[in-house]
mmCIF file of C-alpha atoms and ligand atoms in Angstrom:
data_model
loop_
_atom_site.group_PDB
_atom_site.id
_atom_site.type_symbol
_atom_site.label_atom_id
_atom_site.label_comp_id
_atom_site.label_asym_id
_atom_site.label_seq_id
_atom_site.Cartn_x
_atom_site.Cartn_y
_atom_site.Cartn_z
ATOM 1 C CA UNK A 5 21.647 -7.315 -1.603
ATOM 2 C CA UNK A 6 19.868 -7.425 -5.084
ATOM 3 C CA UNK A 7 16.047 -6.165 -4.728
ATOM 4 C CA UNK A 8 13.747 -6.798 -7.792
ATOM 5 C CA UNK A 9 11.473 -4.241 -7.907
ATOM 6 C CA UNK A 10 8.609 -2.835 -9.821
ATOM 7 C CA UNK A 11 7.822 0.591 -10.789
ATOM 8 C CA UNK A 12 4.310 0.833 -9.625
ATOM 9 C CA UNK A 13 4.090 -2.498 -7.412
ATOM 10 C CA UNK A 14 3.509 -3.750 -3.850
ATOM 11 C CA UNK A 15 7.864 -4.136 -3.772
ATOM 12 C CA UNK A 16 7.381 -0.187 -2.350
ATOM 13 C CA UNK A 17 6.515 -1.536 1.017
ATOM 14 C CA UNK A 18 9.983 -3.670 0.910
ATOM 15 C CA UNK A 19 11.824 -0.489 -0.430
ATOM 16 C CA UNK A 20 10.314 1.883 2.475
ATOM 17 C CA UNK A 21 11.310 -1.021 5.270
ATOM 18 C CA UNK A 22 14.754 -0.874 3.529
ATOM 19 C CA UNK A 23 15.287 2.674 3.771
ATOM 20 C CA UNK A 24 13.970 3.211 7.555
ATOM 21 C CA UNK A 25 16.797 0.511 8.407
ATOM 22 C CA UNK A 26 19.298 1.692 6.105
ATOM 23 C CA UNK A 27 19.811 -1.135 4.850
ATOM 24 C CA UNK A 28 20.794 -0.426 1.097
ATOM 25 C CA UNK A 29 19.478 -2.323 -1.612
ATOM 26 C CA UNK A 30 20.489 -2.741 -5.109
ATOM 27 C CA UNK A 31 17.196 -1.809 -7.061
ATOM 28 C CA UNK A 32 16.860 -3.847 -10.024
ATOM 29 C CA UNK A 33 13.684 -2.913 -11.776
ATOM 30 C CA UNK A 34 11.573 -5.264 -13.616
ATOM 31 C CA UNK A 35 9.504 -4.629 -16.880
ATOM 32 C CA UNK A 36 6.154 -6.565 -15.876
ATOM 33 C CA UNK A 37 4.662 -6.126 -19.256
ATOM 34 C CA UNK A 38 6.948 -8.457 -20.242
ATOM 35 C CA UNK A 39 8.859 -9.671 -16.747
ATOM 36 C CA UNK A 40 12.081 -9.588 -18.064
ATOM 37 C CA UNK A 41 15.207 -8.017 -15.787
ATOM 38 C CA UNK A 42 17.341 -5.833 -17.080
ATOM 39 C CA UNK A 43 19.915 -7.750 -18.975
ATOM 40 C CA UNK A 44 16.821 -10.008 -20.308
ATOM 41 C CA UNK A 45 16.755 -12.911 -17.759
ATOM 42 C CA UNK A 46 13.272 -14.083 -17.349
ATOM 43 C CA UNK A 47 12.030 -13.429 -14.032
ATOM 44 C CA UNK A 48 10.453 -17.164 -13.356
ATOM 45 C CA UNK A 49 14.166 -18.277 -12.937
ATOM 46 C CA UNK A 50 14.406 -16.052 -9.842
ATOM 47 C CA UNK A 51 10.991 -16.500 -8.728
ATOM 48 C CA UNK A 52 8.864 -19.174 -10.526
ATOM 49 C CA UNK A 53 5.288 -17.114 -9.679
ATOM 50 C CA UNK A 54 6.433 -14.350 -11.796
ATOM 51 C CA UNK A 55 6.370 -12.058 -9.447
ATOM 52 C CA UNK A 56 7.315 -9.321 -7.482
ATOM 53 C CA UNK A 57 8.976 -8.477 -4.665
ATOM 54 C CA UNK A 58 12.418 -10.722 -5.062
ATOM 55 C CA UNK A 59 15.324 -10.461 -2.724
ATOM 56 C CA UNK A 60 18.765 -12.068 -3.235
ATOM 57 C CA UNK A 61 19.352 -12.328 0.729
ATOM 58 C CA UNK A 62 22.113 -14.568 0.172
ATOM 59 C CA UNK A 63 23.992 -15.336 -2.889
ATOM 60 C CA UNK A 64 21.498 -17.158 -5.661
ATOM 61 C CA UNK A 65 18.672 -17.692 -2.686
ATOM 62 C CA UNK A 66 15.745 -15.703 -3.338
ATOM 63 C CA UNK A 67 13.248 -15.058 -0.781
ATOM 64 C CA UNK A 68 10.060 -13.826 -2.068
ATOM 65 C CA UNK A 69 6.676 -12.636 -0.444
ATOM 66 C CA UNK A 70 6.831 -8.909 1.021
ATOM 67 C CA UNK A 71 5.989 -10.179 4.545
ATOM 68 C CA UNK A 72 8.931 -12.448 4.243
ATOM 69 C CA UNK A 73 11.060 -9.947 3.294
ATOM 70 C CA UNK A 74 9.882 -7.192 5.432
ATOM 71 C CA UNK A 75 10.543 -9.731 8.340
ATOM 72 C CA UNK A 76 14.033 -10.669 7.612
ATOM 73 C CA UNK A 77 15.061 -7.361 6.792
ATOM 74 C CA UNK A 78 14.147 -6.131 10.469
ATOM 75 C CA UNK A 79 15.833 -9.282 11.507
ATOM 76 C CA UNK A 80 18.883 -7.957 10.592
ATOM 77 C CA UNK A 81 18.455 -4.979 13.109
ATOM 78 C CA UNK A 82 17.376 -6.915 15.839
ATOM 79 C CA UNK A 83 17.080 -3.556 17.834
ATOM 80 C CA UNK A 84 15.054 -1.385 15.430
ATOM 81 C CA UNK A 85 11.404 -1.012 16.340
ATOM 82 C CA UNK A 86 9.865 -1.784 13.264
ATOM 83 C CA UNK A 87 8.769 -5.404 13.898
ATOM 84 C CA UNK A 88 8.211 -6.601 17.351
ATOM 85 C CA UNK A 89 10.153 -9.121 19.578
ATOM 86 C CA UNK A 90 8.646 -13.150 18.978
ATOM 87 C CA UNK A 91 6.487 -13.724 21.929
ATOM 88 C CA UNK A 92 5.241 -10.015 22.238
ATOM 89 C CA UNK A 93 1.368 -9.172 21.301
ATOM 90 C CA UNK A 94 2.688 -7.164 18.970
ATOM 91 C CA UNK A 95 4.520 -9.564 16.608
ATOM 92 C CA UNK A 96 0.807 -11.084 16.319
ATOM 93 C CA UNK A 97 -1.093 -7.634 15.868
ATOM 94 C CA UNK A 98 1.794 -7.029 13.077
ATOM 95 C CA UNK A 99 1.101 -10.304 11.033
ATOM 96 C CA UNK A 100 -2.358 -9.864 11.485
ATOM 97 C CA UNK A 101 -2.405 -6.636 9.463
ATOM 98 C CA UNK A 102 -0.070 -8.012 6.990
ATOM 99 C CA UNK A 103 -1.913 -10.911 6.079
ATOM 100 C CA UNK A 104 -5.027 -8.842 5.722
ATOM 101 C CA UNK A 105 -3.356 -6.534 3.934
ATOM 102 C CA UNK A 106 -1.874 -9.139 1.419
ATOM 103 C CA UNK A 107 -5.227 -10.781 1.234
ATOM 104 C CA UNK A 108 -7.890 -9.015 1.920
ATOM 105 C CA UNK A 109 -6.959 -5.707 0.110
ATOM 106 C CA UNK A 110 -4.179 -6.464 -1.936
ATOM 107 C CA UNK A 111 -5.273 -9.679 -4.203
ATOM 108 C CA UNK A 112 -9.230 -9.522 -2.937
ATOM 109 C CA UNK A 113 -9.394 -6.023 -3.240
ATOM 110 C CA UNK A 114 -6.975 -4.419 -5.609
ATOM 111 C CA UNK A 115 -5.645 -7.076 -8.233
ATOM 112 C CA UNK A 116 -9.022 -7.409 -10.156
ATOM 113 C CA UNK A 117 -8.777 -3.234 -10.716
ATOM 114 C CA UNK A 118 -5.262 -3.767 -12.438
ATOM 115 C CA UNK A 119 -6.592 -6.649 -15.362
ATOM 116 C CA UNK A 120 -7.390 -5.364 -18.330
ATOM 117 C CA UNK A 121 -9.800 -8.157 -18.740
ATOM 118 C CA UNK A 122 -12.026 -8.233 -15.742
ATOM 119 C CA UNK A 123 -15.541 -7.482 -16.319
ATOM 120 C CA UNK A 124 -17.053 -4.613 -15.785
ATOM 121 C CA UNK A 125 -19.581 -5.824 -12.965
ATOM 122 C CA UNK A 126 -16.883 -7.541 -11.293
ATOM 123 C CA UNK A 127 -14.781 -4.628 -11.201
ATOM 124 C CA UNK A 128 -17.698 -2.725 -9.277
ATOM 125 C CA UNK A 129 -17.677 -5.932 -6.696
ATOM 126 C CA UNK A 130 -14.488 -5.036 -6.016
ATOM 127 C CA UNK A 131 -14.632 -1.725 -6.156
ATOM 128 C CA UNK A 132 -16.971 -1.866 -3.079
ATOM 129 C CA UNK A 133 -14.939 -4.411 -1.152
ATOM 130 C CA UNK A 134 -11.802 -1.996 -1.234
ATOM 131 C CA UNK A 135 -13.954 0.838 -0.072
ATOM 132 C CA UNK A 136 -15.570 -1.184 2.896
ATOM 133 C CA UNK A 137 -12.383 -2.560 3.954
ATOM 134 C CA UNK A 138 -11.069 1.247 3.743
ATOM 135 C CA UNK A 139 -13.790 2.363 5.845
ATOM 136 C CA UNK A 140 -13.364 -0.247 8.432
ATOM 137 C CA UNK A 141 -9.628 0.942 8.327
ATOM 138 C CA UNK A 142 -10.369 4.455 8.472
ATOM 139 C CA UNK A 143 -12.204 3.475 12.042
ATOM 140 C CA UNK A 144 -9.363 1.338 13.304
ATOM 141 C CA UNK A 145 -7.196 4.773 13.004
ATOM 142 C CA UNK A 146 -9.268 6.943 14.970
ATOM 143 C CA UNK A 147 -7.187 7.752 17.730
ATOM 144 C CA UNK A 148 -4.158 6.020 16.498
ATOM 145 C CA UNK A 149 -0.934 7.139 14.023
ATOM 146 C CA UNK A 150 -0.466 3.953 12.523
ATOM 147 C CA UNK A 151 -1.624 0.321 12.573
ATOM 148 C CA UNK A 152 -0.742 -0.788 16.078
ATOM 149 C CA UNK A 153 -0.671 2.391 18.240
ATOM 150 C CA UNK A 154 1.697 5.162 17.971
ATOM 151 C CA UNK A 155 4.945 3.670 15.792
ATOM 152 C CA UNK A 156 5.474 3.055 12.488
ATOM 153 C CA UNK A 157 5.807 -1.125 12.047
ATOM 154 C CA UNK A 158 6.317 -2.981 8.811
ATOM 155 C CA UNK A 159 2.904 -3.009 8.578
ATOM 156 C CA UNK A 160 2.389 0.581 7.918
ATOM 157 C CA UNK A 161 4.859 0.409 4.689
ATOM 158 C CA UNK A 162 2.890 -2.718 3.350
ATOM 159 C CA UNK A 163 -0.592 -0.987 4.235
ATOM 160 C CA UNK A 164 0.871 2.045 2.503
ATOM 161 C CA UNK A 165 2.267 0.751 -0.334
ATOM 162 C CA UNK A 166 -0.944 -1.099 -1.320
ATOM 163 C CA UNK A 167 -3.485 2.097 0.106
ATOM 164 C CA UNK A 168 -1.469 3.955 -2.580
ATOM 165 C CA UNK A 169 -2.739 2.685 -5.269
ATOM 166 C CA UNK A 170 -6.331 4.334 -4.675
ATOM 167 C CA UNK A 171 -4.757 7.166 -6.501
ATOM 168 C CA UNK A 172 -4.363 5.292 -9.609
ATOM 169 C CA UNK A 173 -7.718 3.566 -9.567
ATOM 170 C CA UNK A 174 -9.482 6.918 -8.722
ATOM 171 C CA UNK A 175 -11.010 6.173 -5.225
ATOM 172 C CA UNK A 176 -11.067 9.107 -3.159
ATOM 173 C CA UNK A 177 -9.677 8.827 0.662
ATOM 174 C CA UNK A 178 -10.785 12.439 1.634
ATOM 175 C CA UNK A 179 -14.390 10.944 3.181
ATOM 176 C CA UNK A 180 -12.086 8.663 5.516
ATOM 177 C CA UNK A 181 -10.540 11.319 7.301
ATOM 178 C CA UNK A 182 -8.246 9.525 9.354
ATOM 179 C CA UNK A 183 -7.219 7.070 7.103
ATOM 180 C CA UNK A 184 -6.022 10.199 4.821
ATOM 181 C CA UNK A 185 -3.726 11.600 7.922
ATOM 182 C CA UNK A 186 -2.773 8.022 8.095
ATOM 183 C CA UNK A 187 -1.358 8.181 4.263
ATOM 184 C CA UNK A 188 -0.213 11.482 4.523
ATOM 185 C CA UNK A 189 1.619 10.673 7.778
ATOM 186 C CA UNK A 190 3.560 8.116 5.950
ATOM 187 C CA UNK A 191 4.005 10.086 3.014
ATOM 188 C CA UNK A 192 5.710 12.588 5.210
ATOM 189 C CA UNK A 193 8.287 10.530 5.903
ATOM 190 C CA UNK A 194 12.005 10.410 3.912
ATOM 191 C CA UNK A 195 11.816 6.719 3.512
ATOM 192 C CA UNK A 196 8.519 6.630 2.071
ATOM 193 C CA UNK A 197 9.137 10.043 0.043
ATOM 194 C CA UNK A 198 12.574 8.765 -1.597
ATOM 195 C CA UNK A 199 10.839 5.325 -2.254
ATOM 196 C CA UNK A 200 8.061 6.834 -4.272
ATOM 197 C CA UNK A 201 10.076 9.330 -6.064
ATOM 198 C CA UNK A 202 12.523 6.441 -7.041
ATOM 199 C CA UNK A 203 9.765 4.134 -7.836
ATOM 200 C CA UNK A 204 7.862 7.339 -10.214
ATOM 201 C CA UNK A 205 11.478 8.384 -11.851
ATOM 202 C CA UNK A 206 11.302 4.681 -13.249
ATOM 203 C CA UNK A 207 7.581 4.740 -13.997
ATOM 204 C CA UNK A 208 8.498 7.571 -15.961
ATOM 205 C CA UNK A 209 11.452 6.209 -17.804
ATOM 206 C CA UNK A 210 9.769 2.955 -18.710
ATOM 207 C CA UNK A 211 6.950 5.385 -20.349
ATOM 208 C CA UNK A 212 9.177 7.030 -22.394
ATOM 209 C CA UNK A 213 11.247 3.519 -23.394
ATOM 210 C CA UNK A 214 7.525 2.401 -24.635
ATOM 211 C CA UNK A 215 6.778 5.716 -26.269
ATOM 212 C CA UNK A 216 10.127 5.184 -28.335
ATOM 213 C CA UNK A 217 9.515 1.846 -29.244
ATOM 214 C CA UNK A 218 6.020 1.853 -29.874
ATOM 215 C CA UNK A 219 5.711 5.671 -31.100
ATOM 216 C CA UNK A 220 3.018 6.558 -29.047
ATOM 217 C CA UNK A 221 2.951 8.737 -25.737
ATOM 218 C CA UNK A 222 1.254 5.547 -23.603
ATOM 219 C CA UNK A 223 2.300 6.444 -20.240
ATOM 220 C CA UNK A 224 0.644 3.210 -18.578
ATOM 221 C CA UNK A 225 2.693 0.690 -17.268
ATOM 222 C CA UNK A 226 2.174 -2.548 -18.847
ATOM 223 C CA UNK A 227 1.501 -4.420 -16.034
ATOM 224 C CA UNK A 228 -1.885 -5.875 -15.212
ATOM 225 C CA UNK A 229 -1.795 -8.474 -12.485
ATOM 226 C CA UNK A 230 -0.673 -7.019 -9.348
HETATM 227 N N1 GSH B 321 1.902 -12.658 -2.414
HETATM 228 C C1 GSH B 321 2.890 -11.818 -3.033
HETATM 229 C C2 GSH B 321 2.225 -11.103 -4.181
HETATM 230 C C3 GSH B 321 3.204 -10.323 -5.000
HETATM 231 C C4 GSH B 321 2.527 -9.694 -6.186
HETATM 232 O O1 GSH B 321 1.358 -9.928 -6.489
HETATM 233 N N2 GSH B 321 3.279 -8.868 -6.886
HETATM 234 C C5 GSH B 321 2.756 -8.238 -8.076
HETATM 235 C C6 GSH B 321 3.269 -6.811 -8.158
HETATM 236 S S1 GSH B 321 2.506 -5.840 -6.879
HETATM 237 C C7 GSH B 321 3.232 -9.015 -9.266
HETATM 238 O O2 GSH B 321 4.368 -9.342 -9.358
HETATM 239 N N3 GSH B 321 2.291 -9.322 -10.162
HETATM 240 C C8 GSH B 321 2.558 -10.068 -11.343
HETATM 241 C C9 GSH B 321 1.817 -11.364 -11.387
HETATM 242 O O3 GSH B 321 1.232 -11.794 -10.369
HETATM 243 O O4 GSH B 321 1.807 -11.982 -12.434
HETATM 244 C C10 GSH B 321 3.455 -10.800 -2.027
HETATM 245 O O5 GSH B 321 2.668 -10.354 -1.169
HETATM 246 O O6 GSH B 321 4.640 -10.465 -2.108
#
């Protein structure tokens, strides 16, 4: 299956998911500066919001929305344990963290950090959001290895992929101790390490693609609006 990816976007989470179920992918990787794929196709006619994650799951049907895909991809392994069976608590306590993770922190929190053109009071709003909704996380994890007790859900790759980008936006973790083992726990893990590498070995090419054709060393993505 085709997966449209990004080199420093949310699309990890799908990529982690896809790896603990080996269930291979065909990365395709997006330039968001300009969201055109690879052979110069303009993302809208894939995905009309412009965005990713994007997966071909069947041929010219594209499912978008990480939860979506995250879902259906654990679907297909009906006896993995990274989702939960329909009926069980746990399906519920699952979607709940993914739709506050897609909300709360990912759009309320994080997207305003990523424009260029947000002010600079707003960006201090939402500065302080991200931290008290990391705080509040950091307390849920007391006690706990990831999201909804002891095993690693789908939830943990979305939370991941979007706690992640602290790094970039210079908020330090190390105060919320167990949210840190929490990241570092998932870091530890093949999926998530061979997602990350593959997502940085991009980041990295697309820097020096810019620096050629530009002439200057810029090694920021072009994307704003995750
Ligand atoms: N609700 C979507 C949001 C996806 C999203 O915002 N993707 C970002 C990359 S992390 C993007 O494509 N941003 C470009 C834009 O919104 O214009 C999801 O959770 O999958």
């Amino acid at each position: 299956m085709k997966f449209y990816h990004e080199s420093h976007g949310c699309s990890l989470a799908v990529d982690i998911v896809a790896r603990e179920l080996e269930i291979p992918l065909e990365l395709i990787w997006v330039e968001m500066s300009n969201k055109v794929l690879p052979d110069g196709t303009d993302l809208h006619s894939i995905n009309p919001k412009g965005q990713v994650p994007v997966l071909e799951f069947a041929e010219g049907q594209y499912l978008t929305e990480g939860i979506a895909i995250m879902q259906y991809l654990v679907d297909q392994r009906p006896d993995c344990d990274l989702g939960a069976p329909a009926g069980s608590p746990e399906r519920y306590r699952i979607l709940e963290w993914m739709s506050f993770i897609a909300s709360d922190l990912h759009k309320g929190g994080f997207m305003p950090l990523f424009k260029k053109t947000t002010p600079d009071d707003y960006r201090q709003l939402a500065r302080q959001h991200i931290k008290r909704r990391l705080r509040w996380l950091d307390d849920h994890l007391a006690g706990r290895n990831y999201l909804i007790g002891s095993r690693f859900t789908i939830a943990d790759a979305h939370c991941y992929a979007i706690v992640i980008w602290t790094k970039r936006h210079d908020i330090e973790i190390s105060s919320w101790p167990n949210l840190e083992a929490y990241m570092d726990r998932i870091a530890a893990r093949p999926s998530a390490r061979a997602a990350v590498e593959a997502q940085q070995v991009q980041e990295a090419y697309e820097a020096k693609a810019r620096a050629a054709q530009f002439g200057s060393p810029n090694t920021t993505s072009g994307s704003t609006s995750q």
